[in-house]
Amino acid sequence: MMLKKALTILGLVTAFWIPTLTASATVITYANCPTLSPLPVTSFMPAALLPIEQAETSFDTGMNAVVAAAVNSATVIQSEAISSAFNTITSELIKISQAKQSNLIEIDRQYQELKMAYEMELNAQKEQLENMLFPGDSSMMEPDEGESRVIDQDSPTYQFVKQMCSAAKMQQQLYSEEIINESKELKSRRSTKIVSNIQAVSSISAAAKQSVDFHYEVFCSEDDSLMGMCDEPSVAPNADMDAYVFMYPTGYRGEENGGTSDDYQTMYTYSAVESLAAYQYIKNLTGTLYMTSPTSREEETSSKTQFVGFYKQALSVISLSTDYMLSVAQVREPINKVGLVVSQLDAINYAIERSKLPDHQRIIASASENGKLLELQKQMALQNQLRLLIMKQKERARQLDAARVAIESTVYSLSD
């Protein structure tokens, strides 16, 4: 291309400086054509340079074709390479996207599994906490597998359960078959003995003297001792005549084995001596009928029918009164022989007094709903026991009133 431009410039210069050149020296002036019209001037080069121009043109044309072909081929190759690279990149991107989606799915699956496991563990702990008497008491949490845990004895759960167990053991002992049978046997034996002694009295004076001698022998007071009625005072002076001892015995207080406790002192439990004193107290009140029993002949004599009937009625009333008094004493008889010796009344009173302690009130205030319900059930059970005792007492009081009215009616009829 540069050569072509140079030759063109040279032709122009030559034509300008040599105007005398003939027309044949010009490349083309006019062409012989039918129209006699001059052909367009295409070049001012000499004719000798035409082949060179044509060769150059051919070369340029060929080169352009080759270059174009080469460029086209390179473009195709480059396009194919780019397309291949793009396809590879697209394929890799698809693989990466698929792997990413798969990873996201796996992450979501693991997340859901962890979430479910967490929720299950949370629900299990929630259920455990709800079932606990005192939520948050770590010493009462279910230990992990292989964990060795020592229960904290100062924890509220331990203190609460300890008190419940103590009360439950007392109640279990109280209503055990063995204790019930022993109580019935003792009451029946004493009642039978009192009634039998009344019926066996042949001399009221002799029976009274026997009772007085027993008092000075077992329950002699210091004053009685000074008066020479006995050798030395008894450990329970006048206990057989003291209503306070009958109702509120001291039991085993202060003794090393049987009646000591840091937080409770018995109020309604007999010691062995007080149990005997209670029996003698009942015997002194109800065990004497100030008339001798009718003989077999009098029971067969029609004229003595009214007397025999009144005697038997009086004996029945005394038996009823004795049974009532023995029932009062029976709930004060010990139900156990080791530890803190308590009676039925003290077993109930122990649970009530323990419930009033400030420490216990604070423990219950922090208890769960289940703990409060358990305490409520315990209090309701104690309430039912007290109601039962009150009902029995009222029933016996009505029986005594009925017996009193019957005796008064009989006395009134006899006085007429």
CSV table of C-alpha atoms in Angstrom, one decimal:
chain,number,residue,atom,x,y,z
A,1,MET,CA,0.0,0.0,0.0
A,2,MET,CA,2.9,2.4,0.8
A,3,LEU,CA,4.5,1.5,-2.5
A,4,LYS,CA,1.3,2.3,-4.4
A,5,LYS,CA,1.2,5.7,-2.8
A,6,ALA,CA,4.8,6.4,-3.6
A,7,LEU,CA,4.4,5.5,-7.3
A,8,THR,CA,1.3,7.7,-7.5
A,9,ILE,CA,3.2,10.6,-6.2
A,10,LEU,CA,6.1,10.0,-8.6
A,11,GLY,CA,3.7,9.9,-11.5
A,12,LEU,CA,2.2,13.3,-10.6
A,13,VAL,CA,5.6,14.9,-10.2
A,14,THR,CA,6.7,13.6,-13.6
A,15,ALA,CA,3.6,14.8,-15.4
A,16,PHE,CA,4.1,18.2,-13.8
A,17,TRP,CA,7.7,18.6,-14.7
A,18,ILE,CA,7.7,17.1,-18.2
A,19,PRO,CA,4.8,18.6,-20.1
A,20,THR,CA,6.4,17.8,-23.4
A,21,LEU,CA,5.7,14.1,-23.1
A,22,THR,CA,3.6,12.8,-25.8
A,23,ALA,CA,0.2,11.5,-25.4
A,24,SER,CA,1.4,8.0,-25.8
A,25,ALA,CA,3.4,8.4,-22.7
A,26,THR,CA,0.3,9.0,-20.7
A,27,VAL,CA,-1.3,6.0,-19.3
A,28,ILE,CA,-4.8,6.7,-20.8
A,29,THR,CA,-6.1,9.9,-22.5
A,30,TYR,CA,-8.9,8.8,-24.6
A,31,ALA,CA,-10.1,5.4,-25.4
A,32,ASN,CA,-11.3,4.3,-28.7
A,33,CYS,CA,-14.9,3.6,-28.1
A,34,PRO,CA,-18.0,4.1,-30.1
A,35,THR,CA,-19.0,7.1,-28.2
A,36,LEU,CA,-15.7,8.8,-28.5
A,37,SER,CA,-16.1,9.7,-24.9
A,38,PRO,CA,-12.9,9.9,-22.9
A,39,LEU,CA,-12.4,7.2,-20.3
A,40,PRO,CA,-12.0,8.3,-16.8
A,41,VAL,CA,-8.5,8.9,-15.6
A,42,THR,CA,-7.6,6.1,-13.2
A,43,SER,CA,-3.9,6.7,-12.9
A,44,PHE,CA,-1.3,9.1,-13.9
A,45,MET,CA,1.4,6.4,-13.7
A,46,PRO,CA,3.5,5.5,-16.7
A,47,ALA,CA,2.3,2.4,-18.5
A,48,ALA,CA,5.4,0.6,-17.4
A,49,LEU,CA,4.2,0.8,-13.9
A,50,LEU,CA,0.8,-0.7,-14.6
A,51,PRO,CA,1.9,-4.4,-14.2
A,52,ILE,CA,3.4,-3.4,-10.9
A,53,GLU,CA,0.1,-1.8,-9.9
A,54,GLN,CA,-1.8,-4.8,-11.0
A,55,ALA,CA,0.6,-7.1,-9.2
A,56,GLU,CA,0.4,-5.0,-6.2
A,57,THR,CA,-3.4,-5.0,-6.4
A,58,SER,CA,-3.4,-8.8,-6.9
A,59,PHE,CA,-1.0,-9.1,-4.0
A,60,ASP,CA,-3.1,-6.9,-1.9
A,61,THR,CA,-6.2,-8.7,-2.9
A,62,GLY,CA,-4.6,-12.1,-2.2
A,63,MET,CA,-3.1,-10.9,1.0
A,64,ASN,CA,-6.4,-9.4,2.0
A,65,ALA,CA,-8.1,-12.7,1.2
A,66,VAL,CA,-5.4,-14.7,3.1
A,67,VAL,CA,-5.5,-12.3,6.0
A,68,ALA,CA,-9.2,-12.3,6.0
A,69,ALA,CA,-9.3,-16.1,5.8
A,70,ALA,CA,-6.6,-16.2,8.6
A,71,VAL,CA,-8.5,-13.6,10.6
A,72,ASN,CA,-11.7,-15.5,10.0
A,73,SER,CA,-10.1,-18.8,10.9
A,74,ALA,CA,-8.6,-17.2,14.0
A,75,THR,CA,-11.9,-15.7,14.8
A,76,VAL,CA,-13.6,-19.1,14.5
A,77,ILE,CA,-10.9,-20.8,16.5
A,78,GLN,CA,-11.1,-18.0,19.1
A,79,SER,CA,-14.9,-18.2,19.1
A,80,GLU,CA,-14.8,-21.9,19.5
A,81,ALA,CA,-12.2,-21.6,22.3
A,82,ILE,CA,-14.3,-18.9,23.9
A,83,SER,CA,-17.4,-21.0,23.5
A,84,SER,CA,-15.7,-24.1,24.8
A,85,ALA,CA,-14.4,-22.1,27.8
A,86,PHE,CA,-17.8,-20.6,28.3
A,87,ASN,CA,-19.4,-24.0,28.2
A,88,THR,CA,-16.7,-25.3,30.6
A,89,ILE,CA,-17.3,-22.4,32.9
A,90,THR,CA,-21.1,-22.8,32.6
A,91,SER,CA,-20.8,-26.5,33.4
A,92,GLU,CA,-18.6,-25.8,36.4
A,93,LEU,CA,-21.0,-23.1,37.5
A,94,ILE,CA,-23.8,-25.5,37.2
A,95,LYS,CA,-21.9,-28.1,39.2
A,96,ILE,CA,-21.0,-25.5,41.8
A,97,SER,CA,-24.6,-24.3,41.9
A,98,GLN,CA,-25.8,-27.9,42.3
A,99,ALA,CA,-23.2,-28.6,44.9
A,100,LYS,CA,-24.2,-25.4,46.7
A,101,GLN,CA,-27.9,-26.4,46.6
A,102,SER,CA,-27.0,-29.9,47.8
A,103,ASN,CA,-24.9,-28.4,50.6
A,104,LEU,CA,-27.7,-26.0,51.5
A,105,ILE,CA,-30.2,-28.9,51.6
A,106,GLU,CA,-27.7,-30.9,53.8
A,107,ILE,CA,-27.2,-27.9,56.1
A,108,ASP,CA,-30.9,-27.4,56.4
A,109,ARG,CA,-31.4,-31.1,57.1
A,110,GLN,CA,-28.8,-31.1,59.8
A,111,TYR,CA,-30.2,-27.9,61.2
A,112,GLN,CA,-33.6,-29.5,61.3
A,113,GLU,CA,-32.2,-32.5,63.1
A,114,LEU,CA,-30.3,-30.4,65.6
A,115,LYS,CA,-33.4,-28.2,66.1
A,116,MET,CA,-35.6,-31.3,66.7
A,117,ALA,CA,-33.0,-32.8,69.0
A,118,TYR,CA,-32.8,-29.4,70.9
A,119,GLU,CA,-36.6,-29.2,71.1
A,120,MET,CA,-36.8,-32.8,72.4
A,121,GLU,CA,-34.1,-32.1,75.0
A,122,LEU,CA,-35.8,-28.8,75.9
A,123,ASN,CA,-39.2,-30.6,76.2
A,124,ALA,CA,-37.6,-33.3,78.3
A,125,GLN,CA,-36.0,-30.8,80.6
A,126,LYS,CA,-39.2,-28.8,80.8
A,127,GLU,CA,-41.2,-32.0,81.7
A,128,GLN,CA,-38.6,-32.9,84.3
A,129,LEU,CA,-38.7,-29.4,85.7
A,130,GLU,CA,-42.5,-29.5,85.8
A,131,ASN,CA,-42.4,-32.8,87.6
A,132,MET,CA,-39.8,-31.5,90.1
A,133,LEU,CA,-41.0,-30.4,93.5
A,134,PHE,CA,-38.6,-27.4,93.3
A,135,PRO,CA,-37.6,-26.3,89.8
A,136,GLY,CA,-34.0,-25.3,89.6
A,137,ASP,CA,-32.8,-27.5,92.4
A,138,SER,CA,-29.8,-28.9,90.6
A,139,SER,CA,-29.2,-31.6,93.2
A,140,MET,CA,-32.5,-33.2,92.3
A,141,MET,CA,-32.0,-33.1,88.5
A,142,GLU,CA,-31.6,-36.5,86.8
A,143,PRO,CA,-27.9,-37.2,86.7
A,144,ASP,CA,-26.1,-37.6,83.3
A,145,GLU,CA,-25.0,-41.1,82.3
A,146,GLY,CA,-22.0,-42.1,84.3
A,147,GLU,CA,-22.3,-39.0,86.6
A,148,SER,CA,-21.8,-39.7,90.3
A,149,ARG,CA,-23.7,-37.1,92.3
A,150,VAL,CA,-24.0,-36.6,96.1
A,151,ILE,CA,-27.4,-35.2,97.1
A,152,ASP,CA,-27.2,-31.9,99.0
A,153,GLN,CA,-29.0,-32.4,102.3
A,154,ASP,CA,-29.6,-28.7,102.5
A,155,SER,CA,-31.5,-28.5,99.3
A,156,PRO,CA,-35.2,-27.7,99.5
A,157,THR,CA,-36.3,-30.9,97.8
A,158,TYR,CA,-34.3,-33.0,100.3
A,159,GLN,CA,-35.7,-31.2,103.3
A,160,PHE,CA,-39.3,-31.4,101.9
A,161,VAL,CA,-39.0,-35.1,101.1
A,162,LYS,CA,-37.4,-35.8,104.5
A,163,GLN,CA,-40.3,-34.2,106.3
A,164,MET,CA,-42.8,-36.0,104.1
A,165,CYS,CA,-41.1,-39.3,104.7
A,166,SER,CA,-41.1,-38.7,108.5
A,167,ALA,CA,-44.8,-38.0,108.5
A,168,ALA,CA,-45.5,-40.9,106.2
A,169,LYS,CA,-43.6,-43.3,108.4
A,170,MET,CA,-45.5,-42.1,111.4
A,171,GLN,CA,-48.8,-42.5,109.6
A,172,GLN,CA,-47.8,-45.9,108.3
A,173,GLN,CA,-46.9,-47.0,111.8
A,174,LEU,CA,-50.1,-45.5,113.1
A,175,TYR,CA,-52.4,-47.4,110.8
A,176,SER,CA,-50.4,-50.6,110.6
A,177,GLU,CA,-52.3,-53.8,111.3
A,178,GLU,CA,-50.0,-54.7,114.2
A,179,ILE,CA,-50.5,-51.3,116.0
A,180,ILE,CA,-54.3,-51.4,115.4
A,181,ASN,CA,-54.5,-54.9,116.8
A,182,GLU,CA,-52.4,-54.1,119.8
A,183,SER,CA,-54.5,-51.0,120.5
A,184,LYS,CA,-57.7,-52.9,120.3
A,185,GLU,CA,-56.3,-55.7,122.5
A,186,LEU,CA,-55.2,-53.3,125.1
A,187,LYS,CA,-58.4,-51.4,125.2
A,188,SER,CA,-60.5,-54.5,125.3
A,189,ARG,CA,-58.4,-56.1,128.0
A,190,ARG,CA,-58.6,-53.0,130.2
A,191,SER,CA,-62.3,-52.5,129.7
A,192,THR,CA,-63.1,-56.1,130.5
A,193,LYS,CA,-60.9,-56.0,133.6
A,194,ILE,CA,-62.7,-52.8,134.9
A,195,VAL,CA,-66.2,-54.2,134.3
A,196,SER,CA,-65.2,-57.6,135.7
A,197,ASN,CA,-63.8,-55.9,138.9
A,198,ILE,CA,-67.0,-54.0,139.3
A,199,GLN,CA,-69.1,-57.1,139.1
A,200,ALA,CA,-66.8,-58.9,141.5
A,201,VAL,CA,-67.1,-56.3,144.2
A,202,SER,CA,-68.7,-57.9,147.3
A,203,SER,CA,-67.8,-55.0,149.6
A,204,ILE,CA,-67.6,-51.4,148.5
A,205,SER,CA,-65.4,-50.5,151.4
A,206,ALA,CA,-63.0,-53.3,150.6
A,207,ALA,CA,-62.8,-52.2,146.9
A,208,ALA,CA,-62.2,-48.6,147.9
A,209,LYS,CA,-59.4,-49.6,150.3
A,210,GLN,CA,-57.8,-51.7,147.6
A,211,SER,CA,-57.8,-48.7,145.2
A,212,VAL,CA,-56.3,-46.4,147.9
A,213,ASP,CA,-53.5,-48.9,148.8
A,214,PHE,CA,-52.6,-49.2,145.1
A,215,HIS,CA,-52.4,-45.4,144.9
A,216,TYR,CA,-49.9,-45.1,147.8
A,217,GLU,CA,-47.9,-48.0,146.5
A,218,VAL,CA,-47.4,-46.7,143.0
A,219,PHE,CA,-48.4,-43.0,142.8
A,220,CYS,CA,-47.4,-41.7,146.3
A,221,SER,CA,-46.7,-38.0,146.5
A,222,GLU,CA,-44.1,-36.3,148.6
A,223,ASP,CA,-46.7,-35.1,151.1
A,224,ASP,CA,-48.0,-38.7,151.3
A,225,SER,CA,-44.5,-39.8,152.0
A,226,LEU,CA,-44.0,-37.2,154.7
A,227,MET,CA,-47.2,-38.4,156.3
A,228,GLY,CA,-45.9,-42.0,156.3
A,229,MET,CA,-48.3,-43.3,153.7
A,230,CYS,CA,-45.4,-44.7,151.6
A,231,ASP,CA,-41.7,-45.2,151.9
A,232,GLU,CA,-40.7,-42.7,149.2
A,233,PRO,CA,-42.4,-40.5,146.6
A,234,SER,CA,-43.3,-42.0,143.2
A,235,VAL,CA,-41.8,-40.9,139.9
A,236,ALA,CA,-45.3,-39.9,138.9
A,237,PRO,CA,-46.9,-38.6,142.1
A,238,ASN,CA,-50.7,-38.4,142.1
A,239,ALA,CA,-50.7,-39.2,138.4
A,240,ASP,CA,-53.7,-41.5,138.8
A,241,MET,CA,-55.8,-38.6,140.1
A,242,ASP,CA,-54.5,-35.8,137.9
A,243,ALA,CA,-56.6,-35.0,134.8
A,244,TYR,CA,-53.7,-32.9,133.3
A,245,VAL,CA,-51.5,-36.0,133.3
A,246,PHE,CA,-54.3,-38.0,131.7
A,247,MET,CA,-54.8,-35.4,128.9
A,248,TYR,CA,-51.3,-33.9,128.5
A,249,PRO,CA,-48.6,-36.4,129.5
A,250,THR,CA,-44.9,-35.6,129.3
A,251,GLY,CA,-44.1,-38.9,127.7
A,252,TYR,CA,-40.4,-39.6,127.2
A,253,ARG,CA,-39.1,-36.0,127.2
A,254,GLY,CA,-35.5,-35.6,128.1
A,255,GLU,CA,-34.7,-39.3,128.0
A,256,GLU,CA,-31.8,-40.3,125.9
A,257,ASN,CA,-33.7,-43.0,124.0
A,258,GLY,CA,-37.3,-42.3,123.1
A,259,GLY,CA,-38.4,-38.7,123.6
A,260,THR,CA,-35.9,-36.2,122.5
A,261,SER,CA,-36.1,-34.2,119.3
A,262,ASP,CA,-34.5,-30.9,118.3
A,263,ASP,CA,-37.7,-29.4,116.8
A,264,TYR,CA,-40.6,-31.2,118.6
A,265,GLN,CA,-41.6,-32.2,122.1
A,266,THR,CA,-44.5,-34.6,122.6
A,267,MET,CA,-47.7,-33.4,124.2
A,268,TYR,CA,-50.0,-36.4,123.9
A,269,THR,CA,-47.9,-39.5,124.5
A,270,TYR,CA,-47.9,-41.6,127.6
A,271,SER,CA,-44.8,-43.1,129.1
A,272,ALA,CA,-45.1,-46.6,130.6
A,273,VAL,CA,-45.9,-45.1,134.0
A,274,GLU,CA,-48.3,-42.6,132.6
A,275,SER,CA,-50.1,-45.3,130.7
A,276,LEU,CA,-50.7,-47.2,134.0
A,277,ALA,CA,-51.7,-43.9,135.6
A,278,ALA,CA,-54.3,-43.3,132.9
A,279,TYR,CA,-55.8,-46.7,133.4
A,280,GLN,CA,-56.0,-46.1,137.2
A,281,TYR,CA,-57.5,-42.7,136.6
A,282,ILE,CA,-60.2,-44.2,134.4
A,283,LYS,CA,-60.7,-46.9,137.0
A,284,ASN,CA,-61.1,-44.4,139.8
A,285,LEU,CA,-63.7,-42.4,137.8
A,286,THR,CA,-65.7,-45.2,136.2
A,287,GLY,CA,-64.6,-48.4,137.9
A,288,THR,CA,-66.6,-48.1,141.0
A,289,LEU,CA,-70.3,-48.8,141.3
A,290,TYR,CA,-71.5,-47.9,144.8
A,291,MET,CA,-73.7,-50.9,145.2
A,292,THR,CA,-72.9,-54.6,145.4
A,293,SER,CA,-73.8,-56.8,142.6
A,294,PRO,CA,-77.1,-58.8,143.0
A,295,THR,CA,-76.7,-62.4,144.0
A,296,SER,CA,-77.9,-65.3,141.9
A,297,ARG,CA,-81.0,-65.7,144.1
A,298,GLU,CA,-81.8,-62.0,143.8
A,299,GLU,CA,-81.6,-62.3,140.0
A,300,GLU,CA,-84.2,-65.1,140.2
A,301,THR,CA,-86.5,-63.3,142.7
A,302,SER,CA,-89.3,-61.4,141.0
A,303,SER,CA,-89.4,-58.7,143.8
A,304,LYS,CA,-85.8,-57.9,143.0
A,305,THR,CA,-86.4,-57.5,139.2
A,306,GLN,CA,-86.4,-53.7,139.4
A,307,PHE,CA,-83.2,-53.6,141.4
A,308,VAL,CA,-81.5,-56.1,139.1
A,309,GLY,CA,-82.6,-54.1,136.0
A,310,PHE,CA,-81.3,-50.9,137.5
A,311,TYR,CA,-78.0,-52.5,138.4
A,312,LYS,CA,-77.5,-53.9,134.9
A,313,GLN,CA,-78.4,-50.5,133.4
A,314,ALA,CA,-75.9,-48.7,135.7
A,315,LEU,CA,-73.3,-51.3,134.8
A,316,SER,CA,-73.9,-50.7,131.1
A,317,VAL,CA,-73.6,-47.0,131.6
A,318,ILE,CA,-70.3,-47.4,133.5
A,319,SER,CA,-69.1,-49.8,130.8
A,320,LEU,CA,-70.0,-47.2,128.1
A,321,SER,CA,-68.2,-44.4,130.1
A,322,THR,CA,-65.2,-46.6,130.6
A,323,ASP,CA,-65.0,-47.3,126.9
A,324,TYR,CA,-65.2,-43.6,126.2
A,325,MET,CA,-62.4,-42.8,128.6
A,326,LEU,CA,-60.3,-45.6,127.3
A,327,SER,CA,-60.7,-44.3,123.8
A,328,VAL,CA,-59.4,-40.9,125.0
A,329,ALA,CA,-56.4,-42.6,126.5
A,330,GLN,CA,-55.9,-44.9,123.6
A,331,VAL,CA,-55.0,-42.1,121.1
A,332,ARG,CA,-52.2,-41.2,123.6
A,333,GLU,CA,-50.6,-44.6,123.8
A,334,PRO,CA,-47.3,-44.9,121.9
A,335,ILE,CA,-47.4,-46.3,118.4
A,336,ASN,CA,-43.6,-46.9,118.2
A,337,LYS,CA,-40.8,-47.9,120.5
A,338,VAL,CA,-37.7,-46.4,118.9
A,339,GLY,CA,-36.7,-42.9,117.9
A,340,LEU,CA,-39.1,-40.1,118.8
A,341,VAL,CA,-41.8,-42.1,120.6
A,342,VAL,CA,-45.2,-40.7,119.7
A,343,SER,CA,-48.9,-41.5,120.0
A,344,GLN,CA,-51.6,-41.1,117.3
A,345,LEU,CA,-52.3,-37.5,118.4
A,346,ASP,CA,-48.7,-36.6,118.5
A,347,ALA,CA,-48.1,-38.1,115.1
A,348,ILE,CA,-50.8,-35.8,113.7
A,349,ASN,CA,-49.7,-32.8,115.8
A,350,TYR,CA,-46.0,-33.4,114.7
A,351,ALA,CA,-47.0,-33.0,111.0
A,352,ILE,CA,-49.1,-29.9,111.8
A,353,GLU,CA,-46.4,-28.2,113.9
A,354,ARG,CA,-43.8,-28.9,111.3
A,355,SER,CA,-45.9,-27.3,108.6
A,356,LYS,CA,-46.0,-24.1,110.7
A,357,LEU,CA,-42.2,-23.7,110.8
A,358,PRO,CA,-40.9,-20.6,108.9
A,359,ASP,CA,-38.4,-22.7,107.1
A,360,HIS,CA,-41.1,-25.0,105.8
A,361,GLN,CA,-43.2,-22.1,104.8
A,362,ARG,CA,-40.3,-20.7,102.7
A,363,ILE,CA,-39.7,-24.1,101.1
A,364,ILE,CA,-43.4,-24.4,100.1
A,365,ALA,CA,-43.4,-20.9,98.8
A,366,SER,CA,-40.7,-21.8,96.3
A,367,ALA,CA,-42.1,-25.2,95.4
A,368,SER,CA,-43.6,-26.0,92.0
A,369,GLU,CA,-47.3,-26.6,91.4
A,370,ASN,CA,-46.8,-30.3,92.0
A,371,GLY,CA,-45.0,-29.6,95.2
A,372,LYS,CA,-47.8,-27.3,96.4
A,373,LEU,CA,-50.4,-29.9,95.4
A,374,LEU,CA,-48.5,-32.5,97.3
A,375,GLU,CA,-48.4,-30.3,100.4
A,376,LEU,CA,-52.1,-29.6,100.0
A,377,GLN,CA,-52.9,-33.3,99.9
A,378,LYS,CA,-50.9,-33.8,103.0
A,379,GLN,CA,-52.7,-31.1,104.8
A,380,MET,CA,-56.1,-32.4,103.6
A,381,ALA,CA,-55.2,-35.9,104.9
A,382,LEU,CA,-54.3,-34.4,108.3
A,383,GLN,CA,-57.6,-32.4,108.3
A,384,ASN,CA,-59.5,-35.6,107.5
A,385,GLN,CA,-57.8,-37.4,110.4
A,386,LEU,CA,-58.7,-34.6,112.8
A,387,ARG,CA,-62.3,-34.6,111.5
A,388,LEU,CA,-62.5,-38.3,112.1
A,389,LEU,CA,-61.3,-37.9,115.7
A,390,ILE,CA,-63.8,-35.1,116.3
A,391,MET,CA,-66.6,-37.2,114.8
A,392,LYS,CA,-65.8,-40.1,117.0
A,393,GLN,CA,-65.6,-37.9,120.1
A,394,LYS,CA,-69.0,-36.3,119.3
A,395,GLU,CA,-70.5,-39.7,118.7
A,396,ARG,CA,-69.3,-41.0,122.1
A,397,ALA,CA,-70.5,-37.7,123.7
A,398,ARG,CA,-74.0,-38.3,122.3
A,399,GLN,CA,-73.9,-41.9,123.6
A,400,LEU,CA,-73.0,-40.7,127.1
A,401,ASP,CA,-75.8,-38.1,126.9
A,402,ALA,CA,-78.2,-40.8,126.0
A,403,ALA,CA,-77.0,-43.0,128.8
A,404,ARG,CA,-77.2,-40.1,131.3
A,405,VAL,CA,-80.8,-39.4,130.3
A,406,ALA,CA,-81.7,-43.1,130.6
A,407,ILE,CA,-80.2,-43.2,134.1
A,408,GLU,CA,-82.0,-40.0,135.2
A,409,SER,CA,-85.3,-41.4,133.9
A,410,THR,CA,-84.8,-44.6,135.8
A,411,VAL,CA,-83.9,-42.8,139.0
A,412,TYR,CA,-86.9,-40.6,138.6
A,413,SER,CA,-89.2,-43.6,138.1
A,414,LEU,CA,-87.7,-45.3,141.2
A,415,SER,CA,-88.2,-42.3,143.3
A,416,ASP,CA,-91.9,-42.3,142.5
